[in-house]
Coordinates of C-alpha atoms and ligand atoms in Angstrom, one line a residue:
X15 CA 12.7 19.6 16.7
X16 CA 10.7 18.8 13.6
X17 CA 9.2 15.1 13.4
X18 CA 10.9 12.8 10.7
X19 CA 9.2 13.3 7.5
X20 CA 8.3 10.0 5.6
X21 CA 6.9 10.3 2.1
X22 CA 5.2 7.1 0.8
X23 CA 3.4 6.5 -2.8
X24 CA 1.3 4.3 -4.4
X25 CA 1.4 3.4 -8.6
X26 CA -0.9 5.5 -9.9
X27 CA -3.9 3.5 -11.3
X28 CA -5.2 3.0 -14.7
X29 CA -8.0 4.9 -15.7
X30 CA -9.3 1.8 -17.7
X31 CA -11.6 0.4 -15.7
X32 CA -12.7 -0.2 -12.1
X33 CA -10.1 -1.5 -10.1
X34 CA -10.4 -4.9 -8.6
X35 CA -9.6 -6.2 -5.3
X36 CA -6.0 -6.5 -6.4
X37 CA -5.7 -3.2 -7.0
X38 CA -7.3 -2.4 -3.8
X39 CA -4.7 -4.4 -1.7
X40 CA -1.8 -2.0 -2.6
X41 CA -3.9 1.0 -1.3
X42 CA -4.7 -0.4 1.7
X43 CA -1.3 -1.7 2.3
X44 CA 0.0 1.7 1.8
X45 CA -2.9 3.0 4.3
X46 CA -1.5 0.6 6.9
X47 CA 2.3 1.8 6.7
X48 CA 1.2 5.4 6.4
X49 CA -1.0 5.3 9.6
X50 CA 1.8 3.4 11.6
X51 CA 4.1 6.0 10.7
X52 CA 2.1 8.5 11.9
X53 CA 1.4 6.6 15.2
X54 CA 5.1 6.4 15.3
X55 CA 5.2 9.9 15.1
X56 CA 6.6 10.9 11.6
X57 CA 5.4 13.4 9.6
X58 CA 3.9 11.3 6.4
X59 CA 2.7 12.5 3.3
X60 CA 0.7 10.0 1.5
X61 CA 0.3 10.1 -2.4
X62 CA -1.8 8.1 -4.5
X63 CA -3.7 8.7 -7.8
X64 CA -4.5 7.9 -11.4
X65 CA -2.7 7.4 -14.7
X66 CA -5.2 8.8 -17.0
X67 CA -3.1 9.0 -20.6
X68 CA -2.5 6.6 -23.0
X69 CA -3.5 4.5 -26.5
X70 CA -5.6 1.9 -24.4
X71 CA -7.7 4.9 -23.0
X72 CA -8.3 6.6 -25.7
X73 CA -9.7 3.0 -27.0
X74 CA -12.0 2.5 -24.1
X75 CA -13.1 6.1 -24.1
X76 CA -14.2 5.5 -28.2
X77 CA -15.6 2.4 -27.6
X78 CA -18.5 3.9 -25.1
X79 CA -18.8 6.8 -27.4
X80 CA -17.3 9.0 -25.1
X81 CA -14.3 11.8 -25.4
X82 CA -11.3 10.1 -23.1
X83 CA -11.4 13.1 -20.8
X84 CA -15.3 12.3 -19.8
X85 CA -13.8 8.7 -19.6
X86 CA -11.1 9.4 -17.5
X87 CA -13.2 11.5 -14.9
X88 CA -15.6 9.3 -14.8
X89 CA -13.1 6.6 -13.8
X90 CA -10.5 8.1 -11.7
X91 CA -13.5 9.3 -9.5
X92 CA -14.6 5.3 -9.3
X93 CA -11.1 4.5 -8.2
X94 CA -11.1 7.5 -5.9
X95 CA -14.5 6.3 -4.2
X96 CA -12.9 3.1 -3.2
X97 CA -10.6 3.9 -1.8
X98 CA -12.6 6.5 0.6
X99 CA -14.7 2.9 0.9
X100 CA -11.4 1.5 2.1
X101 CA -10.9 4.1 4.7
X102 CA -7.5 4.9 3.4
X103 CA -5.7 7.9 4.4
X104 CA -4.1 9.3 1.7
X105 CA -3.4 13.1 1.8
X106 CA -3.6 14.2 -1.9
X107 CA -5.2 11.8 -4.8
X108 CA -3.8 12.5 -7.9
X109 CA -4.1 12.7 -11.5
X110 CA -2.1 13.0 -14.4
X111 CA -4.5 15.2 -16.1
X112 CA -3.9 17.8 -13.4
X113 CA -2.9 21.0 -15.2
X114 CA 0.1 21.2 -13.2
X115 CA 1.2 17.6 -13.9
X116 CA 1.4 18.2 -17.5
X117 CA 2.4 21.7 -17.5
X118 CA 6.0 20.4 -15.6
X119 CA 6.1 16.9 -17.8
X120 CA 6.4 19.4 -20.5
X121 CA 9.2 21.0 -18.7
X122 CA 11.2 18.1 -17.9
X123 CA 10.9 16.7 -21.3
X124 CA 12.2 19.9 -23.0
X125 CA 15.2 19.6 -20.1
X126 CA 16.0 16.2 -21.0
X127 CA 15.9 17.8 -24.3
X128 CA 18.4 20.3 -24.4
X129 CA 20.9 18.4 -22.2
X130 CA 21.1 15.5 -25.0
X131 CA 19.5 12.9 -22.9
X132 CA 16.8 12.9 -25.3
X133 CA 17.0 13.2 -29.0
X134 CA 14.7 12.6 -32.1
X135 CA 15.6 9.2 -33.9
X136 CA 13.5 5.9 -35.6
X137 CA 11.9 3.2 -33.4
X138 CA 10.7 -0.3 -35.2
X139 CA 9.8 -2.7 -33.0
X140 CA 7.6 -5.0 -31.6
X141 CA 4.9 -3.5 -29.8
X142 CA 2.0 -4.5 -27.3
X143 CA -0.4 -2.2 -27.5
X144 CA -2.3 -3.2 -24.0
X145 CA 1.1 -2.5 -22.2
X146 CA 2.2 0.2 -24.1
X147 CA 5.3 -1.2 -24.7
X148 CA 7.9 -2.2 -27.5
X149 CA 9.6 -5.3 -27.6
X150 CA 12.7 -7.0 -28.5
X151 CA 12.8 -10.3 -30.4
X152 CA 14.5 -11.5 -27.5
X153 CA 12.0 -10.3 -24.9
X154 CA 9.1 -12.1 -26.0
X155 CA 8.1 -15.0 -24.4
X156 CA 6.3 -17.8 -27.3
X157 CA 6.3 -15.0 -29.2
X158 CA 4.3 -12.9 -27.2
X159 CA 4.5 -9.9 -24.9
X160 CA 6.2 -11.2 -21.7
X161 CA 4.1 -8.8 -19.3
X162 CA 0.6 -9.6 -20.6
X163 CA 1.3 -12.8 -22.9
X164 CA -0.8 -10.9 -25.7
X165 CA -0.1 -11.0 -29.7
X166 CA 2.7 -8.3 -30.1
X167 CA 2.9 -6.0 -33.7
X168 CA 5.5 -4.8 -36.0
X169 CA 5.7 -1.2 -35.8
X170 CA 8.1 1.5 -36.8
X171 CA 7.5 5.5 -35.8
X172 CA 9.7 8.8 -35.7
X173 CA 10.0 9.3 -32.3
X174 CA 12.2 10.7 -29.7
X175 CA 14.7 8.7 -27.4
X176 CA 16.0 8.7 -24.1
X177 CA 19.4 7.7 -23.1
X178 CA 18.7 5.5 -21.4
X179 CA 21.8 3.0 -22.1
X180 CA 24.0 6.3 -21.0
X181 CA 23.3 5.4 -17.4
X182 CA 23.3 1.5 -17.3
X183 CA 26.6 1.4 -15.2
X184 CA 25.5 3.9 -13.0
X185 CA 22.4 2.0 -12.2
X186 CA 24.0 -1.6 -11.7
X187 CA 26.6 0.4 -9.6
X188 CA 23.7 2.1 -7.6
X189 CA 21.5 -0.9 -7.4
X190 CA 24.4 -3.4 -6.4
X191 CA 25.8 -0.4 -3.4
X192 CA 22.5 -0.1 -2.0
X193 CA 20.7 -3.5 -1.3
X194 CA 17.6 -1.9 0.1
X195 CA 16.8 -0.1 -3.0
X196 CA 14.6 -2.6 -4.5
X197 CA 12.8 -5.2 -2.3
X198 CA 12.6 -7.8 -2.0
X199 CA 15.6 -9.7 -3.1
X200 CA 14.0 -11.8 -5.7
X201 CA 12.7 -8.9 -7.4
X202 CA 16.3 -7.1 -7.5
X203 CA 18.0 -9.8 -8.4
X204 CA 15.3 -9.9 -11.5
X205 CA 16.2 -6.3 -12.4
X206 CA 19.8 -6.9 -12.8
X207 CA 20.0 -10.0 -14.1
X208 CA 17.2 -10.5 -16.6
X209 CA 17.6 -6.2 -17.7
X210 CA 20.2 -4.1 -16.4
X211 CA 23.2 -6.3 -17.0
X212 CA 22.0 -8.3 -20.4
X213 CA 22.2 -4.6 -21.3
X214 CA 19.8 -1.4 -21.9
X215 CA 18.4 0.0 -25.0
X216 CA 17.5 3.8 -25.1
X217 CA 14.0 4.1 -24.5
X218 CA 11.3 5.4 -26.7
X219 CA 9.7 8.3 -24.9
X220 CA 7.0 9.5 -27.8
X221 CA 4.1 8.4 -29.6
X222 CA 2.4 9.6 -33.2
X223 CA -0.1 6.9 -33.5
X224 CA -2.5 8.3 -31.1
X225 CA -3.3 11.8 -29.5
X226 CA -4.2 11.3 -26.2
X227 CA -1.4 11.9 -24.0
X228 CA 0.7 15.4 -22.9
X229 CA 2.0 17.4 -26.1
X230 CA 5.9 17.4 -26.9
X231 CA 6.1 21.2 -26.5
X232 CA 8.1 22.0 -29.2
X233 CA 7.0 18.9 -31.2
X234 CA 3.0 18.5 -31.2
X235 CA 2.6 15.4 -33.2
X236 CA 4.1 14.0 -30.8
X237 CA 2.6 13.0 -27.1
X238 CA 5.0 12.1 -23.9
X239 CA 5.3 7.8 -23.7
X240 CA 3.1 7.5 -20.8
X241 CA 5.3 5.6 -18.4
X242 CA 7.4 9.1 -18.5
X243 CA 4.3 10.7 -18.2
X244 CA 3.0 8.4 -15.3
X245 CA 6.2 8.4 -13.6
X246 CA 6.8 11.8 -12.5
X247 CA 3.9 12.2 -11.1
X248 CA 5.8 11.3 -7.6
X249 CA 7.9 14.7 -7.7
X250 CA 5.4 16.8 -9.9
X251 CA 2.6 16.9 -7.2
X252 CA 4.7 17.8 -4.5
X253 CA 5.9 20.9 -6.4
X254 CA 8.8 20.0 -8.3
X255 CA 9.8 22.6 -11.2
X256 CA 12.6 22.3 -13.3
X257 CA 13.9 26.0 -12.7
X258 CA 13.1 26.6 -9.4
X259 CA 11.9 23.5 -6.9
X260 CA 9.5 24.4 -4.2
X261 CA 10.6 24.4 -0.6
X262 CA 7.4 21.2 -0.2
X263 CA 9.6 19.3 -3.0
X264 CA 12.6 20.1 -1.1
X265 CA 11.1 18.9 1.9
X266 CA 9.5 15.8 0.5
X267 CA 11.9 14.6 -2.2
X268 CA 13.1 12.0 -1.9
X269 CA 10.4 9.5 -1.2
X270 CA 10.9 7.6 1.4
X271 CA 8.9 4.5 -0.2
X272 CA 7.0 3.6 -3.8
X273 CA 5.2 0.8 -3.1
X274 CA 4.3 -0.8 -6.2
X275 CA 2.9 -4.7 -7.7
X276 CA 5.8 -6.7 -8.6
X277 CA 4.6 -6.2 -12.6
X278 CA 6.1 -2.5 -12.1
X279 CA 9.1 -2.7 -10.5
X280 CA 11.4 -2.8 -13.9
X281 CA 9.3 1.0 -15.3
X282 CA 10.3 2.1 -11.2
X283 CA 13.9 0.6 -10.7
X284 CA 14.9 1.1 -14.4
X285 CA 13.4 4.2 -16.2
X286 CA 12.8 6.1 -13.4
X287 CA 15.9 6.5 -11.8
X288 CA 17.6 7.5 -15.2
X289 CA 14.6 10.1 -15.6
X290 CA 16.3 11.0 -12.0
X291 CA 19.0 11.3 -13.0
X292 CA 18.4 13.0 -15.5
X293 CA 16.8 15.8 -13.3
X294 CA 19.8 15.4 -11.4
X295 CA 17.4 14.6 -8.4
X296 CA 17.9 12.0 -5.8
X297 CA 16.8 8.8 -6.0
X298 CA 13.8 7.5 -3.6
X299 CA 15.0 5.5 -0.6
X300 CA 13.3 2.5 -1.8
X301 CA 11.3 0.3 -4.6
X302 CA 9.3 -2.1 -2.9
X303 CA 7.2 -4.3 -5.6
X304 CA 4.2 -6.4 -3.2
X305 CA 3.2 -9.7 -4.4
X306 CA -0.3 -10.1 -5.5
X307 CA -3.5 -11.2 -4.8
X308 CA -5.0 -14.4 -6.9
X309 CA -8.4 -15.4 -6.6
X310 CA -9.0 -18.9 -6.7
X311 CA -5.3 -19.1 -7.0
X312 CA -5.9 -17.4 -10.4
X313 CA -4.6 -14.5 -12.0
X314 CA -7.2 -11.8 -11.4
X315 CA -8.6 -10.1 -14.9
X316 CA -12.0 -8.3 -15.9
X317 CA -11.9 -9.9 -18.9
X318 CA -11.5 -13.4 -17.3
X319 CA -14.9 -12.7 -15.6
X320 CA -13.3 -13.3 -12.1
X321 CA -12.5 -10.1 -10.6
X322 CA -13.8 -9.4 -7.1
X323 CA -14.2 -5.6 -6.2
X324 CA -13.6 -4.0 -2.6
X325 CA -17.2 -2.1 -2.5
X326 CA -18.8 -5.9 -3.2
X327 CA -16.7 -7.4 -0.2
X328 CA -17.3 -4.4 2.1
X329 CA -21.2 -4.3 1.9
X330 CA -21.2 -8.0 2.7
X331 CA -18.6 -8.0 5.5
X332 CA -17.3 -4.8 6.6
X333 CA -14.9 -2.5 5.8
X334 CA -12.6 -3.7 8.2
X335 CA -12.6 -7.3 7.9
X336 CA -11.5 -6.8 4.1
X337 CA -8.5 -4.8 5.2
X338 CA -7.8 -7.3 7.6
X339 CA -8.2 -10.3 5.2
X340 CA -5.5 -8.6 2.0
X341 CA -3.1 -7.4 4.9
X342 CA -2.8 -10.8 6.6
X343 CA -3.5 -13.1 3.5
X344 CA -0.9 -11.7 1.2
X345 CA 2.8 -12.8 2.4
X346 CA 5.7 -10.7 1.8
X347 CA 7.0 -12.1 -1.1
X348 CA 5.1 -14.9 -2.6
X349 CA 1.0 -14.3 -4.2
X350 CA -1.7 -14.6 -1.5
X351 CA -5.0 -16.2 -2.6
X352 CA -8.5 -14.5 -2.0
X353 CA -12.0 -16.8 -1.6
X354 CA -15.3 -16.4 -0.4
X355 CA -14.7 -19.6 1.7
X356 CA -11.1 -18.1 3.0
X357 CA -12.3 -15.1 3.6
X358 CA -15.2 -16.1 5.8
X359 CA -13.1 -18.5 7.7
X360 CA -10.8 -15.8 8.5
X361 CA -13.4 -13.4 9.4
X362 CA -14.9 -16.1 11.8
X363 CA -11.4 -17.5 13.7
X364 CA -9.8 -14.1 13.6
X365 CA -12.1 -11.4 13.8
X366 CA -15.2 -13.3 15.3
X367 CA -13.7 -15.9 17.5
X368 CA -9.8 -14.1 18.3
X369 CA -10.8 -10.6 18.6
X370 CA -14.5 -10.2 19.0
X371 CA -14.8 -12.6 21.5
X372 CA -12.0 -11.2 23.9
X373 CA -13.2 -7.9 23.7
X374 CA -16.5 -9.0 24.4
X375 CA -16.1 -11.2 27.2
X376 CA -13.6 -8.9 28.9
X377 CA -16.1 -6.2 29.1
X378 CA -19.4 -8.2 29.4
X379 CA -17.7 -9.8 32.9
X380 CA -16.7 -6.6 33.7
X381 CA -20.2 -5.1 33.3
X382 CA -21.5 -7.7 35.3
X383 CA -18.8 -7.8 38.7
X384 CA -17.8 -4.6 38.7
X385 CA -20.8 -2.4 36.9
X386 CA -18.7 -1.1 34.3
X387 CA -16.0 0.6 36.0
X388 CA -12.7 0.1 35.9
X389 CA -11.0 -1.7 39.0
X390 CA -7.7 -2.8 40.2
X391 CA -6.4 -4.3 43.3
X392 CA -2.9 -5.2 42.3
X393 CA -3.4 -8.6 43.4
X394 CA -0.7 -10.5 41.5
X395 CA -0.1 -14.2 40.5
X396 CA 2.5 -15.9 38.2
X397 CA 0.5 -16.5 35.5
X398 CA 0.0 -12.4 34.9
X399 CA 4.1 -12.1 33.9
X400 CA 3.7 -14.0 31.0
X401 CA 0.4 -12.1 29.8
X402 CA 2.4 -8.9 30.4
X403 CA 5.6 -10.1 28.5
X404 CA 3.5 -11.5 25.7
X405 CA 1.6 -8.0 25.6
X406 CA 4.4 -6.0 26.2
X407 CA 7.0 -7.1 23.4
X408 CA 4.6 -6.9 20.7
X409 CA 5.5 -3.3 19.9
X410 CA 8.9 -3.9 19.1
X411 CA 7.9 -7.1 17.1
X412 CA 5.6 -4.9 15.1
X413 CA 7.9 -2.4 14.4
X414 CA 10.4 -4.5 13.3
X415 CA 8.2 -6.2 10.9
X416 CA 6.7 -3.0 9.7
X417 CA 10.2 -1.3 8.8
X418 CA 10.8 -4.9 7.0
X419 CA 7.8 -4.5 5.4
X420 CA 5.9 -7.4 6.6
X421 CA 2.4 -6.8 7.5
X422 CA 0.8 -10.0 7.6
X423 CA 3.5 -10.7 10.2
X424 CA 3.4 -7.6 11.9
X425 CA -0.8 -8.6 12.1
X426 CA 0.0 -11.5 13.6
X427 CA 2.3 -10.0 16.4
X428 CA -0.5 -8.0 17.1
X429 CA -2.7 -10.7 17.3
X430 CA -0.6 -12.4 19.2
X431 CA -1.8 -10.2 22.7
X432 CA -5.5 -11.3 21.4
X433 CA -4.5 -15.5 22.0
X434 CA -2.8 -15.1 25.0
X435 CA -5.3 -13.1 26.4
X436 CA -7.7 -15.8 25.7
X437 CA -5.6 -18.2 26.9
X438 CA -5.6 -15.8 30.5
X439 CA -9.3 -15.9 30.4
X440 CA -9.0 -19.7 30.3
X441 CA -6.5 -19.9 33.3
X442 CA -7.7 -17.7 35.5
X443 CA -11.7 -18.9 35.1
X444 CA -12.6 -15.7 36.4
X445 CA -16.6 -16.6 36.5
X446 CA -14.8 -19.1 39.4
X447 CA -12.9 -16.3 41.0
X448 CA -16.5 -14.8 41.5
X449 CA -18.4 -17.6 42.5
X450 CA -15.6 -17.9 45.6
X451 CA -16.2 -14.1 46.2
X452 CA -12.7 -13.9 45.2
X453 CA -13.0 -10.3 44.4
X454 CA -9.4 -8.9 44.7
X455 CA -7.9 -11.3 42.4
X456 CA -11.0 -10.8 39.7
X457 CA -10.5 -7.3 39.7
X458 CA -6.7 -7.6 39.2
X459 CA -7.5 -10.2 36.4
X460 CA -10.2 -8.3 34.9
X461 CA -8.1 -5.0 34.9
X462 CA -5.0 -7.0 33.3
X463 CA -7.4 -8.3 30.5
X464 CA -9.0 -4.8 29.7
X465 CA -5.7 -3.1 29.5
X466 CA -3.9 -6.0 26.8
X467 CA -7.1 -5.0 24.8
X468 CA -6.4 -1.5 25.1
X469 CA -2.5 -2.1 24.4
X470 CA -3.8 -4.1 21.4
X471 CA -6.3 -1.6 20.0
X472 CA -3.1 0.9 19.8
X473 CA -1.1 -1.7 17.7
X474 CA -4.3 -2.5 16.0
X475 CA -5.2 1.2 14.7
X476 CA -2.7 0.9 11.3
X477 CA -4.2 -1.9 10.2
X478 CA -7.9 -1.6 11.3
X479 CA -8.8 1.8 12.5
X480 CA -12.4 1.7 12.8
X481 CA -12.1 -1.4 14.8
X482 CA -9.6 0.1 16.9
X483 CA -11.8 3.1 17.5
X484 CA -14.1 1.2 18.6
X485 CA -12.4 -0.3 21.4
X486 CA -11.4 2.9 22.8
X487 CA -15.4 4.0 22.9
X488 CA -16.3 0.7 24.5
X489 CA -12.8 1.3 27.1
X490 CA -14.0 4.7 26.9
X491 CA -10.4 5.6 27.3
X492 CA -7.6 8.6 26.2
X493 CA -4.8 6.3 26.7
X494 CA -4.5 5.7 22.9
X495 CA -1.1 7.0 22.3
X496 CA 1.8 4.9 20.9
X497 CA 4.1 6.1 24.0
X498 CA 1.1 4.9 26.3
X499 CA 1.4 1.3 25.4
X500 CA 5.4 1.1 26.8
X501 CA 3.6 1.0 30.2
X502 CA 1.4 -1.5 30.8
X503 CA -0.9 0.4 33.8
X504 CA -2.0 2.8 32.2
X505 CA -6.0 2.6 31.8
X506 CA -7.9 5.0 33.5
X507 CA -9.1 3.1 37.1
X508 CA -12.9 4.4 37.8
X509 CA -13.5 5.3 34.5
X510 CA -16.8 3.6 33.3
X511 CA -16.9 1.3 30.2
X512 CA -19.3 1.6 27.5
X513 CA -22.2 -1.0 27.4
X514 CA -20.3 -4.3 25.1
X515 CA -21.1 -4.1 21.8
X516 CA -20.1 -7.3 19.1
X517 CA -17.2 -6.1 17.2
X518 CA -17.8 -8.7 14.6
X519 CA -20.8 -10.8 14.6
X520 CA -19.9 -14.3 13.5
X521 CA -20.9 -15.3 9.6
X522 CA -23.1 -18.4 9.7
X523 CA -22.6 -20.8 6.6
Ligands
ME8_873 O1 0.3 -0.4 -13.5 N1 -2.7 -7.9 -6.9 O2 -1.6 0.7 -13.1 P1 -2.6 -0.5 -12.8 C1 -2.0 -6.9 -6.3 N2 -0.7 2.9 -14.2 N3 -1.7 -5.8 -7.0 C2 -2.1 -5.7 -8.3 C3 -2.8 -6.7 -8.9 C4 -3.1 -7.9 -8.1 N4 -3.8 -8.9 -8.6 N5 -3.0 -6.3 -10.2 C5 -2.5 -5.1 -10.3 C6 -0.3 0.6 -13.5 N6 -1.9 -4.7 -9.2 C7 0.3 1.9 -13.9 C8 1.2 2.4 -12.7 S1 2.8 4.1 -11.5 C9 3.8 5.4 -12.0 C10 1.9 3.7 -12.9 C11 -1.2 -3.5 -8.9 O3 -4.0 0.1 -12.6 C12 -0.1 -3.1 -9.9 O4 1.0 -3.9 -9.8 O5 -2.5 -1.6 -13.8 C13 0.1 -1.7 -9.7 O6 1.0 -1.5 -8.7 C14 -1.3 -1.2 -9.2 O7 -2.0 -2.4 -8.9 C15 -2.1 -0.4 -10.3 O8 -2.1 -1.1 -11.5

């Protein structure tokens, strides 16, 4: 039989500028629930990429005196870098400048088109021209644009519509049915209550003020709104066509997750399930809109001067220990903070101290009593049950978080084998059992120690893979398999470890 397939997205970033740490997070949080699939087993496609149209582009592009499309390469190859910096494993990075993108936009508008669910009227609004979006009276917040808290304009433009208000009973039907669509809770009931049920407008889906954007095809003065645009990028690029869907779309569709920044979730749990619907396509399985990452307990913005960026972090303290530091710091639903100071503390009691340590001490003894290989003499004692049960119930722990969608406590179930292997080390004293020539018991300790590290490297690899590869060179081991950690036994006896190497060297203030 054919493995589960499990589709998973990212938002597509803006093209605007260099993305921040922020940013970054959701990438890497999509890395880690990709890769844990795939240890599971499933077949995952992993889809992320840039949203390259749009007024605030073309802006940026003029105001360095370049033509947007120079802009936008330039960019979306910046964003792209990072995330290679990240070591995330997506398996197509795309953009909505991609000739097939816009070729199929074009498509689907002219469907919506001719089935009525678009039509040519008169917007005047309120519109913020950051966010791309036009207001209501009632929306603003003091006046100003609730998303971005910017000045908002009076503007009016022939433009065309979607019908959108044609599908608001459907929607608070669909959304109210299915509890799981958006996550988490706080952010679904924000959709109904504060949008859906106050009641929807149609929604402007053209612009004439600017030119930088996919044609109308049968209307050129027009461009596509670039959420519609931006949206569809999560069928387009896994060969969607309106007259004849590939058998990939038909295998992929529908996604099994968006993961998105909880700014998004109304353009992803709103528009784009009409736009669905419109299609007559499926909905995805679920909306999940991720908290985000403060600095200084501060909102994180270029123009605020306080952005941090990933490659900054990484040259200083590793790839790994950033992943480690936005998967664990950032709770599942509330904002998670990011410092220098934090992030050092956490590298040094976590990485350093929790993790290094272990790893190191386990096979530094093990160099020294038994020359690097790998012994066992089955002598038990009590105290080894509760090292196995710890050791051996993380997996379902971790999998149960991970299908909730909790990382930083699916990290800590993981981390969980590193303390109470620490805590073994401390009861067992094995630099005692040696000194009493206690041989049979230190091998049996010594082999129960290097195997929790190898359990825990498996559970480890989502979350930090390089890290987790290098425990299996210093184990020098081929037990690395998710079905080898439901036995705990399973290390290769007289196999040699590799010399100990420091996994993280502690950061001195
Ligand atoms: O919204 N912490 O792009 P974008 C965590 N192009 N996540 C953050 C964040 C923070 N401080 N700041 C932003 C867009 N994000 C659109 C998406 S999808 C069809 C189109 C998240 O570059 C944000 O919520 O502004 C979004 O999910 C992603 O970063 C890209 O943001």
């Amino acid at each position: 039989m054919e493995n589960k397939k499990y589709y998973i997205t990212t938002a597509i970033a803006y093209t605007s500028g260099k993305p921040h740490i922020g940013n970054t997070y959701e990438i890497v949080l999509a890395d880690a629930i990709a890769r844990f699939k795939r240890l599971e087993g499933y077949d995952v496609y992993f889809q992320t990429g840039t949203d390259e149209h749009g007024e605030k582009i073309e802006l940026k592009a003029k105001e360095q005196g370049k033509t947007p499309k120079e802009f936008v390469d330039e960019v979306s190859s910046e964003i792209k870098r990072i995330w290679d910096i990240m070591n995330t494993s997506y398996d197509k990075f795309v953009r909505t400048t991609d000739e097939i993108h816009e070729k199929q936009v074009q498509k689907m508008f002219k469907k919506m088109y001719d089935k009525g669910d678009i039509y040519l009227g008169e917007y005047k609004g309120l519109y913020c021209t950051p966010c791309e979006s036009f207001w209501t009276e009632s929306q603003l917040v003091d006046g100003k644009c609730p998303d971005c808290g910017r000045d908002v304009k009076e503007a009016s433009e022939e433009a065309y519509f979607f019908r959108l208000s044609k599908y608001q009973d459907r929607l608070e039907k669909y959304i109210e049915e299915n509890p799981n669509f958006i996550q988490p809770d706080s952010r679904k009931n924000e959709m109904l209550n504060n949008f859906i049920k106050p009641g929807l407008q149609d929604l402007c889906v053209s612009r004439t003020t600017f030119d930088w954007g996919i044609p109308v095809p049968f209307d050129k003065k027009h461009v596509v709104y670039v959420w519609l645009d931006a949206l569809t990028n999560y069928i387009t690029n896994i060969g969607y066509d309106v007259d004849n869907p590939s058998d990939e779309f038909k295998k992929w569709w529908p996604a099994d997750l968006h993961l998105i920044g909880k700014d998004i979730v109304r353009f992803h749990s709103i528009y784009w399930p009409a736009f669905l619907w419109s299609l007559e396509l499926e909905l995805p399985k679920q909306i999940f809109g991720h908290p985000w990452l403060l600095t200084n307990n501060d909102k994180i913005g270029k123009s605020r001067g306080n952005a941090i960026y990933a490659d900054d972090l990484v040259e200083k303290y590793g790839v790994d220990a950033v992943r480690y530091y936005v998967l664990h710091e950032i709770p599942f639903a509330n904002d998670g903070n990011l410092t220098y100071e934090l992030l050092e503390e956490r590298y040094n009691s976590d990485l350093a101290n929790i993790l290094g340590n272990l790893v190191n001490r386990t096979i530094s003894m093990n160099k020294k009593y038994f020359d690097n290989v790998v012994v066992n003499s089955n002598l038990k004692d009590l105290v080894d049950d509760d090292l196995i049960n710890v050791v051996m119930s993380a997996k379902e722990k971790v999998e149960k978080y991970m299908n909730e969608l909790r990382i930083a406590d699916a990290i800590d179930s993981v981390f969980e084998i590193f303390r109470r292997a620490n805590k073994y080390i401390d009861q067992t004293t094995p630099w005692i059992l040696a000194k009493n020539k206690n041989n049979d018991r230190l091998k049996t300790v010594l082999y129960n120690l290097l195997e929790s590290i190898r359990i825990g490297a498996v559970l480890l690899s989502p979350f930090l893979p390089d890290t987790s590869k290098e425990i299996f060179r210093q184990l020098n081991t081929d037990m690395t398999s998710y079905e080898s950690i439901n036995t705990f036994g399973l290390l290769e006896l007289g196999n040699s470890l590799n010399n100990p190497k420091p996994l993280f060297i502690r950061i001195e203030k």
